[in-house]
Structure formats: C-alpha cells, structure tokens
Amino acid sequence: MAVSTGRARSTTRDSADRGRRRAGRDQGPLRRALSRHWYAWAMVAPVMIVVTVLIGWPLLRGVYLSLTDATEANVGRTIGVNVIPASYEFVGLDNYVGILSSGLFWEKLTWTAIWTVSCVVLHYGIGLGLAMLLHRRLRFRSLYRVLLILPWAIPGFVAAFIWRYLFNSDFGVINAMLRAAGLGAVGWLDDPVTAKLAVIAVNVWVGVPFMMVALLGGLQSIPSELYEAAAVDGATPFQRFRHITLPMLRSVSATVVLLGTIWTFNMFPVIFLITRGGPGSETEILVTYAFREAFTGVRNYSGSAAWGVIILALLVVLATVYRRALRRQGEVW
C-alpha cells in the first residue's frame, strides 16, 4: 500500500514537471525570460526608463528634425502672450543629399579623420610607453602615477582654457619661453598648421592618462612566469614585448582604441574652446560644425540634426567594422 502511494506521488510530480516544461515551451523565449528573471528586469527597468527619456527620445526627435526644413524662423515659439505655431515642412532626405554632395562635408570629414587617427595613435603609443615604465620597480612610482593621471582628472573645459592661455600669442607662457631663449614668438592659434598641431597636442595631453591607466592594468594581469620563461629561453626584451606583451594586451587594446576613437571623433571642448574652429574654420571637426549650424547665425536645426545623424551613422559603421575585424582575428569582444 505504501509502495503504491509512493509511486502515485512520483507519477503526479513527474506529470506536474512535464506540464511546467510544456507551458514554458509554449510561452516563448521573451515570456520565459520575464517570468524566470523578473527581479532582474525590475532592477533594470528604472535605468532603461531614464536612458529612454534622456537618449531615446532626443535621438528620435533629432532624426525627425533631420527630415524637415526646421530653422529658427519656422519652429514653434512663444513671444509674450503670442503663440506662433511651427510652419516647417517634411522634406525627406534633402538635408542628407545636400550635406553629402557638398565639398564642405568631405573637407570636414578628412580633417576629422586625420585628427582622430593622429590623436588615437599618439594616445596609445605614449600611454603604452608610460604604462610599461610605471610597471617597472621605480622610486616614487606612486607619485609618478598620481602626477600622470592629473590631466585626466582635470575637467575638459578647464584644460582647454589653460592651454588657450598657454598658446596666447602675446601673453602665453610658451611664447614667453621662446622669447627668453632668443627666438621669435609664434602665432600658435593664428595659423592653420600650428593651430591643428596645437589642438592635437592638447587632446593628446588630455587623453594619454586614460590609455596609460587601462594599459597598466592590462600589463599587471600578465603572468610574470611568461617573461621569466622567455628570458630563460634567451628572448631579447624586444622579442618579449612583441610576442608576450602585445598579444596579451590585445583585448584591452581593442577596447581602449575603440573608446578613444569615439571620444576623439566627438571631442567638442578642445576644438571649440581653444580655437573655436579657427582660424576661419580650419580646425573645425564634424561635431563642432553641427553645433555651429544649430546655435550660430540663423539657426538651422534640421541641418544640424542631419549632421548629427551622419556622425552617429559613421561611428556605428566604424564600430561594426572594427568589431568584425577583431572577430576574424579570433578576439571575442
């Protein structure tokens, strides 16, 4: 009798389990995820709502404006007690066609690419060199690390104003040092070539600490036994760097190079606060020109929105191609 009861309970339990599994299959993957991990979704929901409000809605609004002819003259506005309705119209892809068919866009894109590649290469090269130096046993190593991180800790607009003063033609510290050495003053921000070199130098000064810290963390994660074994086998320092350090840093390097590229591509404060895109518009990159379209002269909101969408599309394509290239090399990222 007891055996029969036990078998009946086991049969009932198995039937219930099969019923739950069948119900789970019938629910679909999304409903299964929601029912199984509801607490995780509950924790993520507030963040997703904030991100949607702060990023999703402005992004959709910008895409919509880029398909219109909205300017300062035809957007809706309130003047005193008078409410003027919006009168802009839908124009489709006209803004994009106008931008992509203009020589101005390709000129700004060329300089933005040169600016980005130059800065990221210098960021990575100098950052890796400093990281390897600080990875060694040095006196006052902690002090050196703090001093080298300071440029990263300073807010971008503060650093830009400091360097603008240093590059000042009449009262700048750099020209004062040149005069003290018996050399002539240089109009750093008055000539297109020197202005471009100046903003690249400032951005390198601002961005190297991040690369240094990230790569230093990567170096500290490499097992010292690998270097010891290579030294026993007679490997030179360069061979150890080439065959151990660089391959072991590949995953870290892939991440910081992509982040550095995106940040440098959109580095608004350095360009705008030091040269304001000048002289003329020689140092203006895509993002500063998009800002100028929206907030100077007759404000062209639709044109600025179209520039912003193009910038976003370029970065998405760049990130996608970069990620696929890493996957082909065997990197899971």
Short mmCIF file of C-alpha atoms in Angstrom, two decimals, residues 120-306:
data_model
loop_
_atom_site.label_atom_id
_atom_site.label_comp_id
_atom_site.label_asym_id
_atom_site.label_seq_id
_atom_site.Cartn_x
_atom_site.Cartn_y
_atom_site.Cartn_z
CA VAL A 120 44.49 57.88 -31.05
CA VAL A 121 47.89 56.70 -32.34
CA LEU A 122 49.68 59.13 -30.03
CA HIS A 123 47.35 58.26 -27.13
CA TYR A 124 48.10 54.57 -27.49
CA GLY A 125 51.82 54.87 -28.19
CA ILE A 126 52.61 57.30 -25.38
CA GLY A 127 50.17 55.60 -23.00
CA LEU A 128 51.75 52.19 -23.60
CA GLY A 129 55.24 53.60 -23.11
CA LEU A 130 54.30 55.26 -19.82
CA ALA A 131 52.41 52.16 -18.66
CA MET A 132 55.46 49.98 -19.28
CA LEU A 133 57.65 52.50 -17.47
CA LEU A 134 55.36 52.60 -14.43
CA HIS A 135 55.10 48.80 -14.45
CA ARG A 136 58.78 48.62 -13.51
CA ARG A 137 60.12 49.00 -10.00
CA LEU A 138 60.86 52.71 -9.60
CA ARG A 139 61.40 55.03 -6.69
CA PHE A 140 58.39 57.30 -6.15
CA ARG A 141 56.36 55.21 -8.60
CA SER A 142 53.10 56.03 -6.82
CA LEU A 143 53.86 59.75 -7.05
CA TYR A 144 54.55 59.48 -10.79
CA ARG A 145 51.24 57.68 -11.29
CA VAL A 146 49.32 60.42 -9.49
CA LEU A 147 51.05 63.18 -11.46
CA LEU A 148 50.44 61.46 -14.80
CA ILE A 149 46.75 60.91 -14.03
CA LEU A 150 46.15 64.59 -13.20
CA PRO A 151 45.43 65.70 -16.81
CA TRP A 152 42.64 63.13 -16.95
CA ALA A 153 41.20 64.35 -13.63
CA ILE A 154 41.01 67.98 -14.77
CA PRO A 155 37.65 68.83 -16.43
CA GLY A 156 37.94 69.20 -20.18
CA PHE A 157 36.82 72.82 -20.33
CA VAL A 158 39.33 73.81 -17.62
CA ALA A 159 42.17 72.11 -19.51
CA ALA A 160 41.08 73.85 -22.72
CA PHE A 161 41.14 77.31 -21.11
CA ILE A 162 44.54 76.64 -19.54
CA TRP A 163 46.05 75.64 -22.87
CA ARG A 164 44.38 78.54 -24.66
CA TYR A 165 46.22 80.86 -22.31
CA LEU A 166 49.50 78.96 -22.79
CA PHE A 167 49.19 79.31 -26.58
CA ASN A 168 48.26 83.01 -26.47
CA SER A 169 50.40 84.92 -28.98
CA ASP A 170 51.01 87.97 -26.76
CA PHE A 171 50.85 86.76 -23.17
CA GLY A 172 51.21 83.00 -23.47
CA VAL A 173 53.77 81.12 -21.41
CA ILE A 174 55.06 79.17 -24.42
CA ASN A 175 55.90 82.31 -26.40
CA ALA A 176 57.42 83.88 -23.29
CA MET A 177 59.79 80.90 -23.05
CA LEU A 178 60.63 81.23 -26.74
CA ARG A 179 61.42 84.93 -26.30
CA ALA A 180 63.57 84.15 -23.26
CA ALA A 181 65.52 81.70 -25.40
CA GLY A 182 66.10 84.40 -28.04
CA LEU A 183 63.56 83.01 -30.51
CA GLY A 184 60.61 84.74 -32.13
CA ALA A 185 57.04 84.36 -30.93
CA VAL A 186 54.74 82.00 -32.80
CA GLY A 187 51.08 82.70 -33.53
CA TRP A 188 50.02 79.23 -32.45
CA LEU A 189 46.30 79.75 -32.96
CA ASP A 190 46.56 82.18 -35.88
CA ASP A 191 47.99 79.83 -38.49
CA PRO A 192 46.04 76.77 -39.73
CA VAL A 193 49.01 74.38 -39.45
CA THR A 194 50.13 75.42 -35.97
CA ALA A 195 46.52 75.60 -34.78
CA LYS A 196 45.96 72.00 -35.85
CA LEU A 197 49.18 70.90 -34.18
CA ALA A 198 48.16 72.79 -31.04
CA VAL A 199 44.75 71.14 -30.67
CA ILE A 200 46.24 67.69 -31.37
CA ALA A 201 48.86 68.32 -28.65
CA VAL A 202 46.20 69.38 -26.15
CA ASN A 203 43.99 66.38 -26.88
CA VAL A 204 46.96 64.04 -26.52
CA TRP A 205 47.78 65.62 -23.15
CA VAL A 206 44.17 65.12 -22.05
CA GLY A 207 43.76 61.57 -23.36
CA VAL A 208 47.07 59.83 -22.60
CA PRO A 209 46.32 59.20 -18.88
CA PHE A 210 43.25 57.08 -19.70
CA MET A 211 45.27 54.91 -22.09
CA MET A 212 48.09 54.67 -19.57
CA VAL A 213 45.83 53.52 -16.72
CA ALA A 214 43.95 50.99 -18.87
CA LEU A 215 47.13 49.52 -20.36
CA LEU A 216 48.86 49.48 -16.98
CA GLY A 217 46.01 47.35 -15.66
CA GLY A 218 46.47 45.03 -18.64
CA LEU A 219 50.22 44.76 -18.01
CA GLN A 220 49.65 43.89 -14.36
CA SER A 221 47.39 41.00 -15.40
CA ILE A 222 50.11 39.32 -17.50
CA PRO A 223 51.72 36.43 -15.53
CA SER A 224 55.37 37.17 -14.76
CA GLU A 225 56.19 33.48 -15.38
CA LEU A 226 55.82 34.10 -19.12
CA TYR A 227 58.58 36.71 -19.09
CA GLU A 228 60.79 34.54 -16.89
CA ALA A 229 60.40 31.56 -19.21
CA ALA A 230 61.12 33.71 -22.26
CA ALA A 231 64.24 35.15 -20.58
CA VAL A 232 65.48 31.63 -19.82
CA ASP A 233 64.99 30.73 -23.49
CA GLY A 234 67.17 33.69 -24.48
CA ALA A 235 64.46 36.06 -25.77
CA THR A 236 65.54 39.69 -26.09
CA PRO A 237 63.47 42.50 -24.48
CA PHE A 238 62.02 43.40 -27.89
CA GLN A 239 61.05 39.78 -28.55
CA ARG A 240 59.36 39.58 -25.15
CA PHE A 241 57.50 42.79 -25.93
CA ARG A 242 56.44 41.59 -29.37
CA HIS A 243 55.49 38.00 -28.56
CA ILE A 244 54.19 38.35 -24.99
CA THR A 245 53.22 41.91 -24.11
CA LEU A 246 51.37 42.92 -27.28
CA PRO A 247 49.38 39.66 -27.70
CA MET A 248 48.40 39.61 -24.02
CA LEU A 249 47.26 43.25 -24.25
CA ARG A 250 45.16 42.65 -27.37
CA SER A 251 41.78 42.51 -25.65
CA VAL A 252 42.47 45.61 -23.56
CA SER A 253 43.92 47.44 -26.55
CA ALA A 254 40.89 46.65 -28.69
CA THR A 255 38.54 48.21 -26.15
CA VAL A 256 40.55 51.35 -25.38
CA VAL A 257 41.31 52.05 -29.04
CA LEU A 258 37.61 51.90 -29.93
CA LEU A 259 36.63 54.08 -26.97
CA GLY A 260 39.44 56.52 -27.74
CA THR A 261 38.33 56.73 -31.37
CA ILE A 262 34.72 57.51 -30.45
CA TRP A 263 35.71 60.07 -27.81
CA THR A 264 38.24 61.79 -30.07
CA PHE A 265 35.86 61.83 -33.04
CA ASN A 266 33.37 63.73 -30.84
CA MET A 267 35.89 65.80 -28.86
CA PHE A 268 33.97 69.07 -28.81
CA PRO A 269 35.54 71.00 -25.88
CA VAL A 270 39.16 71.01 -27.08
CA ILE A 271 38.37 72.28 -30.57
CA PHE A 272 35.62 74.73 -29.66
CA LEU A 273 37.15 76.26 -26.53
CA ILE A 274 40.72 76.60 -27.84
CA THR A 275 40.31 77.68 -31.47
CA ARG A 276 36.51 77.91 -31.90
CA GLY A 277 37.13 76.10 -35.17
CA GLY A 278 39.53 78.79 -36.40
CA PRO A 279 41.41 80.33 -37.93
CA GLY A 280 38.44 80.57 -40.23
CA SER A 281 37.06 77.06 -39.98
CA GLU A 282 40.34 75.19 -40.50
CA THR A 283 40.26 73.22 -37.24
CA GLU A 284 36.54 72.59 -37.19
CA ILE A 285 35.57 68.91 -36.98
CA LEU A 286 32.18 67.41 -37.79
CA VAL A 287 30.71 67.75 -34.30
CA THR A 288 31.72 71.40 -33.88
CA TYR A 289 30.27 72.26 -37.29
CA ALA A 290 27.00 70.56 -36.33
CA PHE A 291 26.93 72.72 -33.19
CA ARG A 292 27.61 75.85 -35.23
CA GLU A 293 24.72 75.03 -37.57
CA ALA A 294 22.29 74.83 -34.64
CA PHE A 295 23.44 77.69 -32.42
CA THR A 296 25.02 80.43 -34.56
CA GLY A 297 23.55 82.78 -37.16
CA VAL A 298 20.15 81.71 -38.46
CA ARG A 299 19.85 78.51 -36.50
CA ASN A 300 19.44 75.61 -38.90
CA TYR A 301 18.04 72.91 -36.64
CA SER A 302 17.26 70.44 -39.42
CA GLY A 303 20.73 70.75 -40.94
CA SER A 304 22.39 70.31 -37.56
CA ALA A 305 20.24 67.26 -36.83
CA ALA A 306 21.22 65.75 -40.20
#
